[in-house]
Amino acid sequence: MNVSAISDHIVSWLTQYAKQARAKGFVVGVSGGIDSATTSTLCALTGLEVTLLNLPIHQANDQLNRGLNHMNWLSNTFTNIHTHTVPLDAAFEAFKAAQVVEGSDPELTQLALANSRARLRMATLYYTAQCRSALVAGTGNKVEDFGVGFYTKYGDGGVDLSPIADLTKTEVWKLGEYLGVAREIVDAPPTDGLWGDNRSDEDQIGASYPELEWAMGMHEQGKSAEAFEGREREVFETFTKFHRANKHKMDPIPVCQIPQEWR
């Protein structure tokens, strides 16, 4: 993997896109994970204005502190960085208190609330971006965005551009190390941070990112579950289940086409 060439390519792509969009820079939500740390560092390397937002909602302290440490490192390394922490705990609690869905399934309600955290963050990122004439840079990687659909629709999936979405998680780790992202972030178990605890992505999905990358490759080759046994079959079936269930996120929004003769 030529991390130097990839880094330069993404930075050039970001710069050209911002120029064509007549944007002054980028806004990035920093979570304390490798994806947002790598994305924010790439944005910083453009030399354009970069606003980093830490948006805690009942966040675990280790996640919060890693994000703050990364923001401090970038602001001490680059002169084009603005950092802000915007606690959204009160906004989330007010939102939650206002919801009334009679007879709702408790498990689905908890999932809806978890996704609502991501959507509150998205709204905050876009508020800041519009105020600063900037673009919201997405932090999703290839496996999340196009493999298992492990993101919130109109939450962390609501972005203007996706700098690292053609890189697998393994490649993002390598790129982040090359860019100097802190070891505590590189080594941290990936988590979406939507549940107010330390559950990891692997806990939720049932497979590690290297396993999912393998399954994604097999899926792209047209393999079926019957081709595998044991753990490989389990991982492939897990990938397939998530890919099928979350396809509505990854496909364009369906539009009901009206026959021309009815117009």
PDB file of C-alpha atoms in Angstrom:
ATOM      1  CA  MET A   1       0.000   0.000   0.000  1.00  0.00           C
ATOM      2  CA  ASN A   2       1.527   3.297  -1.130  1.00  0.00           C
ATOM      3  CA  VAL A   3       0.301   5.436   1.767  1.00  0.00           C
ATOM      4  CA  SER A   4       2.243   8.498   0.638  1.00  0.00           C
ATOM      5  CA  ALA A   5       0.644   8.487  -2.813  1.00  0.00           C
ATOM      6  CA  ILE A   6      -2.810   7.822  -1.367  1.00  0.00           C
ATOM      7  CA  SER A   7      -2.437  10.638   1.140  1.00  0.00           C
ATOM      8  CA  ASP A   8      -1.338  13.119  -1.523  1.00  0.00           C
ATOM      9  CA  HIS A   9      -4.145  11.998  -3.843  1.00  0.00           C
ATOM     10  CA  ILE A  10      -6.867  12.478  -1.216  1.00  0.00           C
ATOM     11  CA  VAL A  11      -5.516  15.869  -0.136  1.00  0.00           C
ATOM     12  CA  SER A  12      -5.445  17.025  -3.783  1.00  0.00           C
ATOM     13  CA  TRP A  13      -8.966  15.675  -4.332  1.00  0.00           C
ATOM     14  CA  LEU A  14     -10.273  17.481  -1.249  1.00  0.00           C
ATOM     15  CA  THR A  15      -8.613  20.732  -2.313  1.00  0.00           C
ATOM     16  CA  GLN A  16      -9.995  20.607  -5.846  1.00  0.00           C
ATOM     17  CA  TYR A  17     -13.494  19.674  -4.693  1.00  0.00           C
ATOM     18  CA  ALA A  18     -13.606  22.563  -2.219  1.00  0.00           C
ATOM     19  CA  LYS A  19     -12.377  24.953  -4.899  1.00  0.00           C
ATOM     20  CA  GLN A  20     -15.045  23.824  -7.377  1.00  0.00           C
ATOM     21  CA  ALA A  21     -17.722  24.106  -4.661  1.00  0.00           C
ATOM     22  CA  ARG A  22     -16.402  27.556  -3.693  1.00  0.00           C
ATOM     23  CA  ALA A  23     -16.142  26.377  -0.108  1.00  0.00           C
ATOM     24  CA  LYS A  24     -13.670  27.860   2.356  1.00  0.00           C
ATOM     25  CA  GLY A  25     -12.870  24.552   3.994  1.00  0.00           C
ATOM     26  CA  PHE A  26     -14.235  21.579   5.884  1.00  0.00           C
ATOM     27  CA  VAL A  27     -16.107  20.612   9.025  1.00  0.00           C
ATOM     28  CA  VAL A  28     -15.340  17.228  10.588  1.00  0.00           C
ATOM     29  CA  GLY A  29     -16.943  15.509  13.555  1.00  0.00           C
ATOM     30  CA  VAL A  30     -14.163  14.025  15.684  1.00  0.00           C
ATOM     31  CA  SER A  31     -15.143  10.959  17.685  1.00  0.00           C
ATOM     32  CA  GLY A  32     -11.835   9.627  18.981  1.00  0.00           C
ATOM     33  CA  GLY A  33     -11.779   6.862  16.357  1.00  0.00           C
ATOM     34  CA  ILE A  34      -9.344   6.166  13.530  1.00  0.00           C
ATOM     35  CA  ASP A  35     -11.701   7.147  10.699  1.00  0.00           C
ATOM     36  CA  SER A  36     -12.441  10.668  11.935  1.00  0.00           C
ATOM     37  CA  ALA A  37      -8.821  11.164  13.043  1.00  0.00           C
ATOM     38  CA  THR A  38      -7.513  10.211   9.606  1.00  0.00           C
ATOM     39  CA  THR A  39     -10.139  12.263   7.757  1.00  0.00           C
ATOM     40  CA  SER A  40      -9.531  15.372   9.846  1.00  0.00           C
ATOM     41  CA  THR A  41      -5.764  15.111   9.352  1.00  0.00           C
ATOM     42  CA  LEU A  42      -6.181  14.813   5.580  1.00  0.00           C
ATOM     43  CA  CYS A  43      -8.445  17.864   5.611  1.00  0.00           C
ATOM     44  CA  ALA A  44      -5.865  19.777   7.651  1.00  0.00           C
ATOM     45  CA  LEU A  45      -3.194  19.007   5.050  1.00  0.00           C
ATOM     46  CA  THR A  46      -5.192  20.927   2.395  1.00  0.00           C
ATOM     47  CA  GLY A  47      -4.287  24.200   4.093  1.00  0.00           C
ATOM     48  CA  LEU A  48      -7.939  25.265   3.960  1.00  0.00           C
ATOM     49  CA  GLU A  49      -9.898  26.161   7.092  1.00  0.00           C
ATOM     50  CA  VAL A  50     -10.882  23.072   9.057  1.00  0.00           C
ATOM     51  CA  THR A  51     -13.357  23.134  11.932  1.00  0.00           C
ATOM     52  CA  LEU A  52     -13.255  20.116  14.222  1.00  0.00           C
ATOM     53  CA  LEU A  53     -16.280  19.414  16.387  1.00  0.00           C
ATOM     54  CA  ASN A  54     -16.411  17.058  19.326  1.00  0.00           C
ATOM     55  CA  LEU A  55     -20.116  16.366  19.878  1.00  0.00           C
ATOM     56  CA  PRO A  56     -20.546  14.257  23.029  1.00  0.00           C
ATOM     57  CA  ILE A  57     -23.901  12.783  23.998  1.00  0.00           C
ATOM     58  CA  HIS A  58     -23.425  10.893  27.267  1.00  0.00           C
ATOM     59  CA  GLN A  59     -20.089   9.787  25.809  1.00  0.00           C
ATOM     60  CA  ALA A  60     -17.732   7.310  27.458  1.00  0.00           C
ATOM     61  CA  ASN A  61     -14.764   9.243  28.883  1.00  0.00           C
ATOM     62  CA  ASP A  62     -12.136   7.339  26.910  1.00  0.00           C
ATOM     63  CA  GLN A  63     -13.880   8.149  23.617  1.00  0.00           C
ATOM     64  CA  LEU A  64     -14.292  11.803  24.575  1.00  0.00           C
ATOM     65  CA  ASN A  65     -10.681  12.178  25.717  1.00  0.00           C
ATOM     66  CA  ARG A  66      -9.220  10.542  22.605  1.00  0.00           C
ATOM     67  CA  GLY A  67     -11.198  12.963  20.450  1.00  0.00           C
ATOM     68  CA  LEU A  68     -10.067  15.969  22.475  1.00  0.00           C
ATOM     69  CA  ASN A  69      -6.451  14.816  22.417  1.00  0.00           C
ATOM     70  CA  HIS A  70      -6.556  14.466  18.636  1.00  0.00           C
ATOM     71  CA  MET A  71      -8.105  17.899  18.213  1.00  0.00           C
ATOM     72  CA  ASN A  72      -5.399  19.415  20.413  1.00  0.00           C
ATOM     73  CA  TRP A  73      -2.685  17.640  18.432  1.00  0.00           C
ATOM     74  CA  LEU A  74      -4.018  18.945  15.124  1.00  0.00           C
ATOM     75  CA  SER A  75      -4.456  22.498  16.406  1.00  0.00           C
ATOM     76  CA  ASN A  76      -0.861  22.448  17.697  1.00  0.00           C
ATOM     77  CA  THR A  77       0.439  21.032  14.409  1.00  0.00           C
ATOM     78  CA  PHE A  78      -1.487  23.131  11.881  1.00  0.00           C
ATOM     79  CA  THR A  79      -2.454  26.808  11.781  1.00  0.00           C
ATOM     80  CA  ASN A  80      -5.721  26.297   9.870  1.00  0.00           C
ATOM     81  CA  ILE A  81      -7.569  24.396  12.615  1.00  0.00           C
ATOM     82  CA  HIS A  82     -10.546  25.564  14.689  1.00  0.00           C
ATOM     83  CA  THR A  83     -11.729  23.282  17.488  1.00  0.00           C
ATOM     84  CA  HIS A  84     -14.986  23.280  19.424  1.00  0.00           C
ATOM     85  CA  THR A  85     -16.709  20.949  21.859  1.00  0.00           C
ATOM     86  CA  VAL A  86     -20.500  21.140  21.653  1.00  0.00           C
ATOM     87  CA  PRO A  87     -22.160  18.996  24.333  1.00  0.00           C
ATOM     88  CA  LEU A  88     -25.471  17.720  22.994  1.00  0.00           C
ATOM     89  CA  ASP A  89     -26.629  15.871  26.114  1.00  0.00           C
ATOM     90  CA  ALA A  90     -29.355  18.404  26.951  1.00  0.00           C
ATOM     91  CA  ALA A  91     -30.580  18.585  23.343  1.00  0.00           C
ATOM     92  CA  PHE A  92     -30.757  14.797  23.172  1.00  0.00           C
ATOM     93  CA  GLU A  93     -32.640  14.535  26.468  1.00  0.00           C
ATOM     94  CA  ALA A  94     -35.125  17.193  25.351  1.00  0.00           C
ATOM     95  CA  PHE A  95     -35.610  15.363  22.057  1.00  0.00           C
ATOM     96  CA  LYS A  96     -36.110  12.050  23.856  1.00  0.00           C
ATOM     97  CA  ALA A  97     -38.605  13.531  26.323  1.00  0.00           C
ATOM     98  CA  ALA A  98     -40.686  14.933  23.466  1.00  0.00           C
ATOM     99  CA  GLN A  99     -41.144  11.591  21.719  1.00  0.00           C
ATOM    100  CA  VAL A 100     -44.396   9.651  22.076  1.00  0.00           C
ATOM    101  CA  VAL A 101     -44.859   6.439  20.071  1.00  0.00           C
ATOM    102  CA  GLU A 102     -47.634   4.372  21.562  1.00  0.00           C
ATOM    103  CA  GLY A 103     -46.983   0.639  21.836  1.00  0.00           C
ATOM    104  CA  SER A 104     -43.472   0.887  20.397  1.00  0.00           C
ATOM    105  CA  ASP A 105     -41.048  -2.020  20.642  1.00  0.00           C
ATOM    106  CA  PRO A 106     -38.499  -1.248  23.427  1.00  0.00           C
ATOM    107  CA  GLU A 107     -35.587  -2.647  21.422  1.00  0.00           C
ATOM    108  CA  LEU A 108     -36.507  -0.652  18.333  1.00  0.00           C
ATOM    109  CA  THR A 109     -36.990   2.442  20.486  1.00  0.00           C
ATOM    110  CA  GLN A 110     -33.429   2.133  21.806  1.00  0.00           C
ATOM    111  CA  LEU A 111     -32.108   1.730  18.256  1.00  0.00           C
ATOM    112  CA  ALA A 112     -34.105   4.766  17.122  1.00  0.00           C
ATOM    113  CA  LEU A 113     -32.637   6.809  19.981  1.00  0.00           C
ATOM    114  CA  ALA A 114     -29.109   5.656  19.134  1.00  0.00           C
ATOM    115  CA  ASN A 115     -29.609   6.744  15.521  1.00  0.00           C
ATOM    116  CA  SER A 116     -31.092  10.027  16.730  1.00  0.00           C
ATOM    117  CA  ARG A 117     -27.765  10.836  18.377  1.00  0.00           C
ATOM    118  CA  ALA A 118     -26.075  10.601  14.981  1.00  0.00           C
ATOM    119  CA  ARG A 119     -28.763  12.786  13.414  1.00  0.00           C
ATOM    120  CA  LEU A 120     -28.397  15.477  16.078  1.00  0.00           C
ATOM    121  CA  ARG A 121     -24.671  15.502  15.377  1.00  0.00           C
ATOM    122  CA  MET A 122     -25.298  15.750  11.640  1.00  0.00           C
ATOM    123  CA  ALA A 123     -27.554  18.782  12.165  1.00  0.00           C
ATOM    124  CA  THR A 124     -24.834  20.433  14.267  1.00  0.00           C
ATOM    125  CA  LEU A 125     -22.140  19.738  11.676  1.00  0.00           C
ATOM    126  CA  TYR A 126     -24.286  21.257   8.918  1.00  0.00           C
ATOM    127  CA  TYR A 127     -25.165  24.290  11.026  1.00  0.00           C
ATOM    128  CA  THR A 128     -21.464  24.949  11.540  1.00  0.00           C
ATOM    129  CA  ALA A 129     -20.611  24.237   7.901  1.00  0.00           C
ATOM    130  CA  GLN A 130     -23.223  26.662   6.603  1.00  0.00           C
ATOM    131  CA  CYS A 131     -22.085  29.368   9.019  1.00  0.00           C
ATOM    132  CA  ARG A 132     -18.488  28.926   7.823  1.00  0.00           C
ATOM    133  CA  SER A 133     -19.218  28.339   4.107  1.00  0.00           C
ATOM    134  CA  ALA A 134     -17.630  24.922   4.480  1.00  0.00           C
ATOM    135  CA  LEU A 135     -18.269  21.302   3.479  1.00  0.00           C
ATOM    136  CA  VAL A 136     -19.062  18.452   5.862  1.00  0.00           C
ATOM    137  CA  ALA A 137     -16.420  15.780   5.334  1.00  0.00           C
ATOM    138  CA  GLY A 138     -17.626  12.220   5.899  1.00  0.00           C
ATOM    139  CA  THR A 139     -15.595   9.744   7.913  1.00  0.00           C
ATOM    140  CA  GLY A 140     -17.004   6.427   6.653  1.00  0.00           C
ATOM    141  CA  ASN A 141     -14.730   3.738   5.233  1.00  0.00           C
ATOM    142  CA  LYS A 142     -15.448   1.329   2.366  1.00  0.00           C
ATOM    143  CA  VAL A 143     -16.674  -1.589   4.488  1.00  0.00           C
ATOM    144  CA  GLU A 144     -19.071   0.589   6.475  1.00  0.00           C
ATOM    145  CA  ASP A 145     -20.350   2.655   3.547  1.00  0.00           C
ATOM    146  CA  PHE A 146     -20.629  -0.011   0.842  1.00  0.00           C
ATOM    147  CA  GLY A 147     -20.284  -3.367   2.583  1.00  0.00           C
ATOM    148  CA  VAL A 148     -22.395  -3.700   5.724  1.00  0.00           C
ATOM    149  CA  GLY A 149     -24.018  -0.250   5.723  1.00  0.00           C
ATOM    150  CA  PHE A 150     -22.884   0.335   9.301  1.00  0.00           C
ATOM    151  CA  TYR A 151     -23.894   3.967   9.644  1.00  0.00           C
ATOM    152  CA  THR A 152     -26.983   6.036  10.356  1.00  0.00           C
ATOM    153  CA  LYS A 153     -29.052   7.167   7.390  1.00  0.00           C
ATOM    154  CA  TYR A 154     -29.078  10.981   7.437  1.00  0.00           C
ATOM    155  CA  GLY A 155     -26.783  10.809  10.475  1.00  0.00           C
ATOM    156  CA  ASP A 156     -23.098  10.089   9.932  1.00  0.00           C
ATOM    157  CA  GLY A 157     -24.206   9.073   6.417  1.00  0.00           C
ATOM    158  CA  GLY A 158     -25.314  12.668   5.762  1.00  0.00           C
ATOM    159  CA  VAL A 159     -22.192  14.348   4.372  1.00  0.00           C
ATOM    160  CA  ASP A 160     -21.027  16.466   1.436  1.00  0.00           C
ATOM    161  CA  LEU A 161     -18.066  14.339   0.395  1.00  0.00           C
ATOM    162  CA  SER A 162     -16.352  11.116   1.500  1.00  0.00           C
ATOM    163  CA  PRO A 163     -12.536  11.250   1.428  1.00  0.00           C
ATOM    164  CA  ILE A 164     -11.809   7.735   2.764  1.00  0.00           C
ATOM    165  CA  ALA A 165     -14.836   5.765   1.536  1.00  0.00           C
ATOM    166  CA  ASP A 166     -12.749   3.871  -1.035  1.00  0.00           C
ATOM    167  CA  LEU A 167     -10.372   2.616   1.679  1.00  0.00           C
ATOM    168  CA  THR A 168     -10.998  -0.441   3.837  1.00  0.00           C
ATOM    169  CA  LYS A 169     -10.669  -0.124   7.599  1.00  0.00           C
ATOM    170  CA  THR A 170      -7.299  -1.879   7.466  1.00  0.00           C
ATOM    171  CA  GLU A 171      -6.102   0.666   4.896  1.00  0.00           C
ATOM    172  CA  VAL A 172      -7.414   3.541   7.018  1.00  0.00           C
ATOM    173  CA  TRP A 173      -5.427   2.233   9.991  1.00  0.00           C
ATOM    174  CA  LYS A 174      -2.253   2.182   7.862  1.00  0.00           C
ATOM    175  CA  LEU A 175      -2.928   5.650   6.470  1.00  0.00           C
ATOM    176  CA  GLY A 176      -3.655   7.018   9.947  1.00  0.00           C
ATOM    177  CA  GLU A 177      -0.359   5.646  11.258  1.00  0.00           C
ATOM    178  CA  TYR A 178       1.478   7.234   8.335  1.00  0.00           C
ATOM    179  CA  LEU A 179      -0.169  10.593   9.074  1.00  0.00           C
ATOM    180  CA  GLY A 180       0.922  10.469  12.711  1.00  0.00           C
ATOM    181  CA  VAL A 181      -2.417   9.741  14.365  1.00  0.00           C
ATOM    182  CA  ALA A 182      -1.900   8.940  18.048  1.00  0.00           C
ATOM    183  CA  ARG A 183      -1.303   5.321  19.050  1.00  0.00           C
ATOM    184  CA  GLU A 184      -4.221   5.436  21.499  1.00  0.00           C
ATOM    185  CA  ILE A 185      -6.555   6.055  18.554  1.00  0.00           C
ATOM    186  CA  VAL A 186      -4.934   3.524  16.220  1.00  0.00           C
ATOM    187  CA  ASP A 187      -5.170   0.829  18.907  1.00  0.00           C
ATOM    188  CA  ALA A 188      -8.680   1.677  20.162  1.00  0.00           C
ATOM    189  CA  PRO A 189     -11.421  -0.846  19.319  1.00  0.00           C
ATOM    190  CA  PRO A 190     -13.682   0.757  16.661  1.00  0.00           C
ATOM    191  CA  THR A 191     -17.037   1.931  18.026  1.00  0.00           C
ATOM    192  CA  ASP A 192     -19.886   4.045  16.692  1.00  0.00           C
ATOM    193  CA  GLY A 193     -20.278   5.748  20.092  1.00  0.00           C
ATOM    194  CA  LEU A 194     -24.077   5.830  19.858  1.00  0.00           C
ATOM    195  CA  TRP A 195     -24.972   3.851  22.967  1.00  0.00           C
ATOM    196  CA  GLY A 196     -23.274   5.702  25.831  1.00  0.00           C
ATOM    197  CA  ASP A 197     -21.038   2.738  26.636  1.00  0.00           C
ATOM    198  CA  ASN A 198     -17.942   1.001  25.280  1.00  0.00           C
ATOM    199  CA  ARG A 199     -19.561  -1.587  23.013  1.00  0.00           C
ATOM    200  CA  SER A 200     -17.426  -2.009  19.913  1.00  0.00           C
ATOM    201  CA  ASP A 201     -18.408  -2.330  16.268  1.00  0.00           C
ATOM    202  CA  GLU A 202     -17.377  -5.981  16.447  1.00  0.00           C
ATOM    203  CA  ASP A 203     -19.712  -6.494  19.417  1.00  0.00           C
ATOM    204  CA  GLN A 204     -22.598  -5.137  17.360  1.00  0.00           C
ATOM    205  CA  ILE A 205     -21.799  -6.755  14.027  1.00  0.00           C
ATOM    206  CA  GLY A 206     -20.361 -10.067  15.178  1.00  0.00           C
ATOM    207  CA  ALA A 207     -17.216  -9.915  13.041  1.00  0.00           C
ATOM    208  CA  SER A 208     -13.978  -7.930  12.962  1.00  0.00           C
ATOM    209  CA  TYR A 209     -13.161  -5.478  10.170  1.00  0.00           C
ATOM    210  CA  PRO A 210     -10.475  -7.729   8.632  1.00  0.00           C
ATOM    211  CA  GLU A 211     -13.050 -10.530   8.553  1.00  0.00           C
ATOM    212  CA  LEU A 212     -15.652  -8.235   6.970  1.00  0.00           C
ATOM    213  CA  GLU A 213     -13.123  -7.076   4.368  1.00  0.00           C
ATOM    214  CA  TRP A 214     -12.508 -10.700   3.417  1.00  0.00           C
ATOM    215  CA  ALA A 215     -16.255 -11.381   3.211  1.00  0.00           C
ATOM    216  CA  MET A 216     -16.805  -8.262   1.110  1.00  0.00           C
ATOM    217  CA  GLY A 217     -14.161  -9.472  -1.326  1.00  0.00           C
ATOM    218  CA  MET A 218     -15.801 -12.888  -1.550  1.00  0.00           C
ATOM    219  CA  HIS A 219     -19.219 -11.284  -2.034  1.00  0.00           C
ATOM    220  CA  GLU A 220     -17.874  -9.134  -4.882  1.00  0.00           C
ATOM    221  CA  GLN A 221     -16.575 -12.319  -6.519  1.00  0.00           C
ATOM    222  CA  GLY A 222     -20.101 -13.748  -6.445  1.00  0.00           C
ATOM    223  CA  LYS A 223     -19.399 -16.414  -3.826  1.00  0.00           C
ATOM    224  CA  SER A 224     -22.207 -17.963  -1.770  1.00  0.00           C
ATOM    225  CA  ALA A 225     -22.242 -19.154   1.835  1.00  0.00           C
ATOM    226  CA  GLU A 226     -22.126 -22.792   0.670  1.00  0.00           C
ATOM    227  CA  ALA A 227     -18.536 -22.242  -0.500  1.00  0.00           C
ATOM    228  CA  PHE A 228     -17.314 -21.865   3.092  1.00  0.00           C
ATOM    229  CA  GLU A 229     -17.302 -23.735   6.366  1.00  0.00           C
ATOM    230  CA  GLY A 230     -16.880 -22.936  10.053  1.00  0.00           C
ATOM    231  CA  ARG A 231     -15.944 -19.382  10.994  1.00  0.00           C
ATOM    232  CA  GLU A 232     -15.589 -18.311   7.355  1.00  0.00           C
ATOM    233  CA  ARG A 233     -19.171 -19.299   6.641  1.00  0.00           C
ATOM    234  CA  GLU A 234     -20.372 -17.556   9.800  1.00  0.00           C
ATOM    235  CA  VAL A 235     -18.578 -14.337   8.846  1.00  0.00           C
ATOM    236  CA  PHE A 236     -19.808 -14.482   5.238  1.00  0.00           C
ATOM    237  CA  GLU A 237     -23.404 -14.975   6.379  1.00  0.00           C
ATOM    238  CA  THR A 238     -23.027 -12.075   8.837  1.00  0.00           C
ATOM    239  CA  PHE A 239     -21.742  -9.811   6.077  1.00  0.00           C
ATOM    240  CA  THR A 240     -24.538 -10.897   3.729  1.00  0.00           C
ATOM    241  CA  LYS A 241     -27.194 -10.297   6.385  1.00  0.00           C
ATOM    242  CA  PHE A 242     -26.041  -6.736   7.043  1.00  0.00           C
ATOM    243  CA  HIS A 243     -25.486  -5.986   3.356  1.00  0.00           C
ATOM    244  CA  ARG A 244     -29.012  -7.084   2.482  1.00  0.00           C
ATOM    245  CA  ALA A 245     -30.689  -5.373   5.440  1.00  0.00           C
ATOM    246  CA  ASN A 246     -28.879  -2.053   4.895  1.00  0.00           C
ATOM    247  CA  LYS A 247     -29.005  -1.888   1.112  1.00  0.00           C
ATOM    248  CA  HIS A 248     -31.623   0.860   1.353  1.00  0.00           C
ATOM    249  CA  LYS A 249     -28.895   3.109   2.789  1.00  0.00           C
ATOM    250  CA  MET A 250     -26.342   2.325   0.093  1.00  0.00           C
ATOM    251  CA  ASP A 251     -28.642   2.567  -2.943  1.00  0.00           C
ATOM    252  CA  PRO A 252     -29.969   5.866  -4.335  1.00  0.00           C
ATOM    253  CA  ILE A 253     -33.314   6.979  -2.930  1.00  0.00           C
ATOM    254  CA  PRO A 254     -36.045   5.259  -4.993  1.00  0.00           C
ATOM    255  CA  VAL A 255     -38.207   7.574  -7.071  1.00  0.00           C
ATOM    256  CA  CYS A 256     -41.672   6.575  -8.257  1.00  0.00           C
ATOM    257  CA  GLN A 257     -41.577   7.214 -12.012  1.00  0.00           C
ATOM    258  CA  ILE A 258     -44.817   8.563 -13.535  1.00  0.00           C
ATOM    259  CA  PRO A 259     -45.642   7.307 -17.075  1.00  0.00           C
ATOM    260  CA  GLN A 260     -45.186  10.106 -19.574  1.00  0.00           C
ATOM    261  CA  GLU A 261     -48.669   9.577 -21.082  1.00  0.00           C
ATOM    262  CA  TRP A 262     -50.247  10.560 -17.754  1.00  0.00           C
ATOM    263  CA  ARG A 263     -48.619  13.969 -17.727  1.00  0.00           C
TER     264      ARG A 263
END
